[in-house]
Structures are given as structure tokens and as C-alpha cells.
Tab-separated table of N, CA, C and O in Angstrom:
chain	number	residue	atom	x	y	z
J	18	UNK	N	-115.267	0.550	303.465
J	18	UNK	CA	-117.107	0.175	303.546
J	18	UNK	C	-116.924	1.987	302.863
J	18	UNK	O	-117.726	2.137	301.620
J	19	UNK	N	-116.108	2.610	302.746
J	19	UNK	CA	-116.274	4.104	302.357
J	19	UNK	C	-116.272	4.270	300.976
J	19	UNK	O	-116.305	4.991	300.394
J	20	UNK	N	-115.121	3.398	300.570
J	20	UNK	CA	-114.498	3.357	299.304
J	20	UNK	C	-115.802	2.870	297.910
J	20	UNK	O	-115.825	3.815	297.166
J	21	UNK	N	-116.187	1.751	298.767
J	21	UNK	CA	-117.930	1.800	297.896
J	21	UNK	C	-118.388	3.157	298.044
J	21	UNK	O	-119.396	3.440	296.364
J	22	UNK	N	-118.751	3.858	299.125
J	22	UNK	CA	-119.721	5.121	298.891
J	22	UNK	C	-119.034	5.764	297.596
J	22	UNK	O	-119.774	6.585	296.878
J	23	UNK	N	-118.138	6.130	298.023
J	23	UNK	CA	-117.234	7.650	297.232
J	23	UNK	C	-117.614	6.191	295.395
J	23	UNK	O	-118.236	7.873	295.068
J	24	UNK	N	-117.343	5.396	295.187
J	24	UNK	CA	-117.678	4.709	294.286
J	24	UNK	C	-118.774	5.423	293.821
J	24	UNK	O	-118.798	5.419	292.900
J	25	UNK	N	-119.749	4.695	294.800
J	25	UNK	CA	-121.595	4.864	294.617
J	25	UNK	C	-121.461	6.579	294.033
J	25	UNK	O	-121.885	7.002	293.389
J	26	UNK	N	-121.154	7.222	294.660
J	26	UNK	CA	-120.886	8.767	294.222
J	26	UNK	C	-120.063	9.222	293.234
J	26	UNK	O	-121.113	9.714	291.856
J	27	UNK	N	-119.407	8.366	292.889
J	27	UNK	CA	-118.786	9.512	291.662
J	27	UNK	C	-119.766	8.665	290.109
J	27	UNK	O	-119.683	9.042	289.431
J	28	UNK	N	-120.175	6.857	290.253
J	28	UNK	CA	-121.638	6.913	289.357
J	28	UNK	C	-122.440	7.251	289.575
J	28	UNK	O	-122.912	7.821	288.580
J	29	UNK	N	-122.974	7.987	290.507
J	29	UNK	CA	-123.855	8.564	290.797
J	29	UNK	C	-124.647	9.997	290.327
J	29	UNK	O	-124.532	10.239	289.004
J	30	UNK	N	-122.884	10.712	289.601
J	30	UNK	CA	-122.111	11.211	289.407
J	30	UNK	C	-122.797	11.569	287.629
J	30	UNK	O	-123.183	12.193	286.731
J	31	UNK	N	-121.787	10.360	287.296
J	31	UNK	CA	-122.155	10.232	286.631
J	31	UNK	C	-123.158	9.868	285.018
J	31	UNK	O	-123.565	10.110	284.539
J	32	UNK	N	-124.135	9.493	285.905
J	32	UNK	CA	-125.432	9.044	286.147
J	32	UNK	C	-126.066	10.074	285.490
J	32	UNK	O	-127.193	10.505	284.891
J	33	UNK	N	-126.492	10.941	286.765
J	33	UNK	CA	-126.588	12.550	286.457
J	33	UNK	C	-126.107	13.523	285.063
J	33	UNK	O	-127.034	13.509	284.108
J	34	UNK	N	-124.972	13.204	284.893
J	34	UNK	CA	-124.616	13.370	283.555
J	34	UNK	C	-124.908	12.973	282.097
J	34	UNK	O	-125.038	13.329	281.165
J	35	UNK	N	-125.631	11.588	282.520
J	35	UNK	CA	-126.017	11.080	280.880
J	35	UNK	C	-126.993	10.796	280.805
J	35	UNK	O	-127.681	11.168	279.772
J	36	UNK	N	-127.750	10.785	282.768
J	36	UNK	CA	-129.496	11.877	282.223
J	36	UNK	C	-129.449	12.877	281.153
J	36	UNK	O	-130.097	13.588	280.107
J	37	UNK	N	-128.580	13.577	282.075
J	37	UNK	CA	-128.619	15.514	281.309
J	37	UNK	C	-128.591	15.157	279.868
J	37	UNK	O	-129.066	16.087	279.317
J	38	UNK	N	-127.568	14.978	279.693
J	38	UNK	CA	-127.131	14.640	277.901
J	38	UNK	C	-128.288	13.924	277.637
J	38	UNK	O	-128.497	15.034	276.215
J	39	UNK	N	-129.297	12.595	277.540
J	39	UNK	CA	-129.874	12.176	276.811
J	39	UNK	C	-131.006	12.751	277.015
J	39	UNK	O	-131.443	13.263	275.276
J	40	UNK	N	-131.292	13.583	278.170
J	40	UNK	CA	-132.738	15.135	277.703
J	40	UNK	C	-132.396	16.063	276.598
J	40	UNK	O	-133.401	16.819	275.896
J	41	UNK	N	-130.955	16.077	276.788
J	41	UNK	CA	-130.943	17.648	276.098
J	41	UNK	C	-130.662	17.393	274.659
J	41	UNK	O	-131.260	17.465	273.589
J	42	UNK	N	-130.406	15.875	274.405
J	42	UNK	CA	-130.044	15.631	272.483
J	42	UNK	C	-131.921	14.806	271.742
J	42	UNK	O	-131.600	15.735	270.966
J	43	UNK	N	-132.905	14.976	272.927
J	43	UNK	CA	-134.079	14.301	272.634
J	43	UNK	C	-134.596	15.921	271.756
J	43	UNK	O	-133.658	17.193	271.787
J	44	UNK	N	-135.062	15.665	271.163
J	44	UNK	CA	-136.913	16.469	270.186
J	44	UNK	C	-137.579	16.968	271.089
J	44	UNK	O	-137.973	16.035	271.583
J	45	UNK	N	-137.210	17.921	270.508
J	45	UNK	CA	-138.685	18.913	270.983
J	45	UNK	C	-139.292	19.412	270.779
J	45	UNK	O	-139.631	19.334	268.729
J	46	UNK	N	-140.308	20.494	269.986
J	46	UNK	CA	-141.223	20.931	269.328
J	46	UNK	C	-140.354	22.393	269.088
J	46	UNK	O	-140.696	22.656	267.713
J	47	UNK	N	-139.040	22.611	269.525
J	47	UNK	CA	-138.281	23.511	268.864
J	47	UNK	C	-136.438	22.719	268.686
J	47	UNK	O	-136.316	23.513	268.166
J	48	UNK	N	-137.285	21.386	268.136
J	48	UNK	CA	-136.018	21.014	267.275
J	48	UNK	C	-135.262	19.942	268.082
J	48	UNK	O	-133.920	19.208	267.717
J	49	UNK	N	-134.852	20.476	269.329
J	49	UNK	CA	-133.819	20.534	270.945
J	49	UNK	C	-132.642	20.511	270.271
J	49	UNK	O	-132.368	21.854	269.760
J	50	UNK	N	-131.787	20.232	270.655
J	50	UNK	CA	-130.606	20.726	270.880
J	50	UNK	C	-130.005	20.289	269.634
J	50	UNK	O	-129.001	21.004	269.055
J	51	UNK	N	-129.938	19.537	268.457
J	51	UNK	CA	-129.700	19.088	267.378
J	51	UNK	C	-130.128	19.951	266.639
J	51	UNK	O	-129.388	19.929	265.928
J	52	UNK	N	-130.308	20.885	266.742
J	52	UNK	CA	-131.077	21.712	265.785
J	52	UNK	C	-129.906	22.997	265.617
J	52	UNK	O	-129.437	24.274	265.190
J	53	UNK	N	-128.765	23.326	266.888
J	53	UNK	CA	-128.592	24.383	267.893
J	53	UNK	C	-126.804	23.723	266.170
J	53	UNK	O	-126.122	24.577	266.224
J	54	UNK	N	-126.551	22.529	266.124
J	54	UNK	CA	-125.791	22.286	266.095
J	54	UNK	C	-125.852	22.052	264.257
J	54	UNK	O	-125.149	21.601	263.726
J	55	UNK	N	-126.911	21.837	263.449
J	55	UNK	CA	-127.288	21.998	262.290
J	55	UNK	C	-127.643	20.515	261.977
J	55	UNK	O	-127.751	20.704	260.390
J	56	UNK	N	-128.120	20.322	262.457
J	56	UNK	CA	-128.803	19.088	262.623
J	56	UNK	C	-130.031	18.939	262.000
J	56	UNK	O	-131.291	20.252	261.825
J	57	UNK	N	-130.285	17.770	261.048
J	57	UNK	CA	-131.901	18.243	259.976
J	57	UNK	C	-132.586	17.217	260.543
J	57	UNK	O	-132.270	15.941	261.015
J	58	UNK	N	-134.101	17.651	260.814
J	58	UNK	CA	-134.654	16.247	261.867
J	58	UNK	C	-134.820	15.553	260.831
J	58	UNK	O	-135.532	14.134	261.525
J	59	UNK	N	-134.901	15.741	259.620
J	59	UNK	CA	-134.811	14.327	259.293
J	59	UNK	C	-134.263	12.734	259.189
J	59	UNK	O	-134.125	11.798	258.730
J	60	UNK	N	-132.970	13.856	259.215
J	60	UNK	CA	-131.990	13.064	259.125
J	60	UNK	C	-131.918	12.654	260.692
J	60	UNK	O	-131.724	13.258	262.112
J	61	UNK	N	-131.211	11.236	261.353
J	61	UNK	CA	-131.021	10.338	262.318
J	61	UNK	C	-129.737	9.811	262.696
J	61	UNK	O	-129.244	9.067	261.980
J	62	UNK	N	-129.128	10.261	263.250
J	62	UNK	CA	-127.821	9.170	263.398
J	62	UNK	C	-127.764	7.525	263.856
J	62	UNK	O	-127.753	6.790	263.469
J	63	UNK	N	-129.246	7.268	264.384
J	63	UNK	CA	-129.548	6.080	265.017
J	63	UNK	C	-130.617	5.101	264.110
J	63	UNK	O	-130.930	4.527	264.514
J	64	UNK	N	-131.023	5.871	263.400
J	64	UNK	CA	-131.981	5.399	262.817
J	64	UNK	C	-133.714	6.241	262.209
J	64	UNK	O	-133.472	7.867	262.746
J	65	UNK	N	-134.322	5.871	262.095
J	65	UNK	CA	-135.752	6.411	261.815
J	65	UNK	C	-136.735	6.425	263.081
J	65	UNK	O	-137.214	7.287	263.456
J	66	UNK	N	-136.155	5.268	264.347
J	66	UNK	CA	-137.229	5.836	265.690
J	66	UNK	C	-136.207	6.188	266.672
J	66	UNK	O	-136.237	5.305	267.882
J	67	UNK	N	-135.207	7.200	266.669
J	67	UNK	CA	-134.582	6.884	267.250
J	67	UNK	C	-135.385	7.986	268.812
J	67	UNK	O	-134.649	7.784	269.705
J	68	UNK	N	-136.742	8.853	267.755
J	68	UNK	CA	-137.238	9.262	269.428
J	68	UNK	C	-137.525	7.979	270.226
J	68	UNK	O	-137.878	8.406	271.456
J	69	UNK	N	-138.551	7.923	269.869
J	69	UNK	CA	-138.510	6.143	270.774
J	69	UNK	C	-138.028	5.904	271.604
J	69	UNK	O	-138.142	5.226	272.527
J	70	UNK	N	-136.270	5.426	270.753
J	70	UNK	CA	-135.664	4.849	271.963
J	70	UNK	C	-134.814	5.691	272.354
J	70	UNK	O	-135.092	5.445	273.896
J	71	UNK	N	-135.229	7.302	272.425
J	71	UNK	CA	-134.173	8.088	272.653
J	71	UNK	C	-135.533	7.998	274.766
J	71	UNK	O	-135.148	8.286	275.571
J	72	UNK	N	-137.058	8.174	274.326
J	72	UNK	CA	-137.729	8.282	275.479
J	72	UNK	C	-137.891	7.225	276.189
J	72	UNK	O	-137.637	6.632	277.272
J	73	UNK	N	-137.147	6.017	275.703
J	73	UNK	CA	-137.290	4.883	276.622
J	73	UNK	C	-135.707	4.485	277.369
J	73	UNK	O	-135.981	4.476	278.530
J	74	UNK	N	-134.939	5.051	276.900
J	74	UNK	CA	-133.468	5.111	277.765
J	74	UNK	C	-134.049	6.057	278.942
J	74	UNK	O	-132.844	5.978	279.493
J	75	UNK	N	-134.570	7.444	278.145
J	75	UNK	CA	-134.577	8.680	279.216
J	75	UNK	C	-135.179	8.013	280.539
J	75	UNK	O	-135.035	8.300	281.465
J	76	UNK	N	-135.653	6.747	280.493
J	76	UNK	CA	-137.263	6.828	281.101
J	76	UNK	C	-136.440	5.879	281.946
J	76	UNK	O	-136.447	5.641	283.278
J	77	UNK	N	-135.381	4.661	281.765
J	77	UNK	CA	-134.794	3.775	282.291
J	77	UNK	C	-133.699	4.448	283.002
J	77	UNK	O	-133.482	4.007	284.607
J	78	UNK	N	-133.301	5.996	281.885
J	78	UNK	CA	-132.498	6.559	283.005
J	78	UNK	C	-132.535	7.258	284.631
J	78	UNK	O	-131.993	7.229	285.465
J	79	UNK	N	-134.017	7.857	284.134
J	79	UNK	CA	-134.877	8.338	285.076
J	79	UNK	C	-135.054	7.430	286.565
J	79	UNK	O	-134.915	7.500	287.605
J	80	UNK	N	-135.637	5.892	286.063
J	80	UNK	CA	-136.066	5.005	287.515
J	80	UNK	C	-134.921	4.984	288.202
J	80	UNK	O	-134.374	4.649	289.377
J	81	UNK	N	-133.422	4.514	287.218
J	81	UNK	CA	-132.236	4.406	287.849
J	81	UNK	C	-131.895	5.402	289.099
J	81	UNK	O	-131.648	5.171	289.855
J	82	UNK	N	-131.924	6.754	288.141
J	82	UNK	CA	-131.513	7.956	289.289
J	82	UNK	C	-132.583	7.777	290.129
J	82	UNK	O	-131.944	8.380	291.265
J	83	UNK	N	-133.922	8.046	290.116
J	83	UNK	CA	-134.371	8.051	291.378
J	83	UNK	C	-134.014	6.885	291.839
J	83	UNK	O	-134.134	6.935	293.405
J	84	UNK	N	-134.164	5.395	292.410
J	84	UNK	CA	-133.667	4.750	292.937
J	84	UNK	C	-132.056	4.630	293.629
J	84	UNK	O	-132.260	4.539	294.525
J	85	UNK	N	-131.448	5.611	292.704
J	85	UNK	CA	-130.061	5.234	293.723
J	85	UNK	C	-129.957	6.404	294.133
J	85	UNK	O	-129.317	6.790	295.141
J	86	UNK	N	-130.647	7.234	294.038
J	86	UNK	CA	-130.802	8.356	294.877
J	86	UNK	C	-131.699	8.427	295.903
J	86	UNK	O	-130.879	8.776	297.384
J	87	UNK	N	-132.419	7.325	296.312
J	87	UNK	CA	-133.127	7.268	297.990
J	87	UNK	C	-132.189	5.735	298.263
J	87	UNK	O	-131.909	6.066	299.350
J	88	UNK	N	-131.597	4.940	297.242
J	88	UNK	CA	-130.632	4.397	298.189
J	88	UNK	C	-128.811	4.917	299.031
J	88	UNK	O	-128.819	4.982	299.792
J	89	UNK	N	-128.526	6.206	297.925
J	89	UNK	CA	-127.739	7.052	298.561
J	89	UNK	C	-128.353	8.253	299.328
J	89	UNK	O	-126.886	7.777	301.119
J	90	UNK	N	-129.496	8.265	299.745
J	90	UNK	CA	-129.978	9.045	300.829
J	90	UNK	C	-129.923	8.117	302.029
J	90	UNK	O	-129.910	8.286	303.228
J	91	UNK	N	-129.944	7.419	301.627
J	91	UNK	CA	-130.208	5.913	302.674
J	91	UNK	C	-129.287	5.376	303.411
J	91	UNK	O	-128.318	5.564	304.959
J	92	UNK	N	-128.031	5.377	302.764
J	92	UNK	CA	-126.592	4.778	302.693
J	92	UNK	C	-125.722	6.008	303.887
J	92	UNK	O	-125.350	5.949	304.334
J	93	UNK	N	-126.130	7.212	303.603
J	93	UNK	CA	-125.636	8.927	303.614
J	93	UNK	C	-125.970	8.370	305.556
J	93	UNK	O	-125.508	8.812	306.701
J	94	UNK	N	-127.258	8.091	305.847
J	94	UNK	CA	-128.380	8.624	306.623
J	94	UNK	C	-127.534	7.911	307.690
J	94	UNK	O	-127.399	8.330	308.824
J	95	UNK	N	-127.169	6.362	307.301
J	95	UNK	CA	-126.721	5.449	308.207
J	95	UNK	C	-125.392	5.652	308.279
J	95	UNK	O	-124.924	5.167	309.656
J	96	UNK	N	-124.458	6.338	307.946
J	96	UNK	CA	-123.241	6.284	307.864
J	96	UNK	C	-122.886	6.957	308.913
J	96	UNK	O	-122.361	7.681	310.116
J	97	UNK	N	-124.064	8.845	308.639
J	97	UNK	CA	-124.326	9.339	309.637
J	97	UNK	C	-124.338	9.040	311.201
J	97	UNK	O	-124.095	9.992	312.146
J	98	UNK	N	-125.143	8.212	310.762
J	98	UNK	CA	-125.970	8.043	312.847
J	98	UNK	C	-125.106	6.824	313.260
J	98	UNK	O	-124.851	6.592	314.241
J	99	UNK	N	-123.840	6.062	312.749
J	99	UNK	CA	-122.855	4.815	313.074
J	99	UNK	C	-121.962	5.960	313.661
J	99	UNK	O	-120.416	5.261	314.867
J	100	UNK	N	-121.196	7.233	313.040
J	100	UNK	CA	-119.914	8.168	314.072
J	100	UNK	C	-120.367	8.274	314.537
J	100	UNK	O	-119.437	8.133	315.919
J	101	UNK	N	-121.470	9.008	315.265
J	101	UNK	CA	-121.267	9.709	316.829
J	101	UNK	C	-122.117	9.050	317.669
J	101	UNK	O	-123.285	8.742	317.408
J	102	UNK	N	-121.511	9.008	318.859
J	102	UNK	CA	-122.750	7.960	319.948
J	102	UNK	C	-123.050	9.273	321.117
J	102	UNK	O	-121.858	9.361	321.732
J	103	UNK	N	-124.192	10.360	321.267
J	103	UNK	CA	-123.986	10.838	322.411
J	103	UNK	C	-125.000	10.111	323.251
J	103	UNK	O	-126.411	9.865	322.924
J	104	UNK	N	-124.270	10.620	324.542
J	104	UNK	CA	-125.617	10.171	325.649
J	104	UNK	C	-126.276	11.491	325.679
J	104	UNK	O	-125.876	12.690	326.110
J	105	UNK	N	-127.558	10.971	326.091
J	105	UNK	CA	-128.352	12.362	327.265
J	105	UNK	C	-127.874	12.174	328.752
J	105	UNK	O	-128.479	11.340	329.472
J	106	UNK	N	-127.862	13.612	328.827
J	106	UNK	CA	-127.062	13.816	329.746
J	106	UNK	C	-128.381	13.494	330.522
J	106	UNK	O	-129.736	14.120	330.947
J	107	UNK	N	-128.132	13.504	331.955
J	107	UNK	CA	-129.320	12.959	333.133
J	107	UNK	C	-128.779	13.946	334.502
J	107	UNK	O	-127.798	13.743	334.625
J	108	UNK	N	-130.850	14.395	334.766
J	108	UNK	CA	-130.015	15.383	336.214
J	108	UNK	C	-130.386	14.479	337.180
J	108	UNK	O	-131.416	13.354	337.870
J	109	UNK	N	-128.923	14.078	338.529
J	109	UNK	CA	-129.464	13.046	339.651
J	109	UNK	C	-129.941	13.431	340.667
J	109	UNK	O	-129.559	14.915	340.753
J	110	UNK	N	-130.757	13.004	340.959
J	110	UNK	CA	-131.657	13.726	341.858
J	110	UNK	C	-130.841	12.917	343.575
J	110	UNK	O	-130.907	12.051	343.546
J	111	UNK	N	-131.001	13.636	344.351
J	111	UNK	CA	-130.681	13.808	345.593
J	111	UNK	C	-131.694	13.428	346.657
J	111	UNK	O	-132.996	13.792	346.814
């Protein structure tokens, strides 16, 4: 079971890096990261509708990121809860 948890963590980190990369590649009011590499705002690697495609892709990745955050949080709390079983000490009355 722990191998699946660590595999999910690795996939989550990859998702985080992908989300950061997609956000940085998008054009902003100051032409985004593409302008840093000498890119012309008129030229586009993926065609003329790149901005719309990247916006939709970013939205989908953000939704998947949020859902995976919640699922990993629940999974982590369940793993932590199942490890330790503490008994509450009671005071015996005489």
C-alpha cells in the first residue's frame, strides 16, 4: 500500500512541475516567459490559438491539482491514523 502512496506523491510532484511550467509559458501583459527567450509574440509554436489552448490546459491541470491535493491529504491522514493506537489512561476509583 505504501508503494502506491509514494507513486502518487511522485505523480503529484510531476503535476506540480507541469503546472508551474504551463503557467510560466503563458503570455501575460508583459509577454510572459517566451519574451525572455527572444520569442516574437506574433509567432507561436502551436499555432494562432495557443493562448486559448494554454488557458484551458492550465485550468484542467489546476483542477486535477486541487483534487489530488485533497485526495493525498485524506490518504495521509488515514495512514497516520492507522499507525498508532493509543489507549486513554483511566484512573481507577477505590
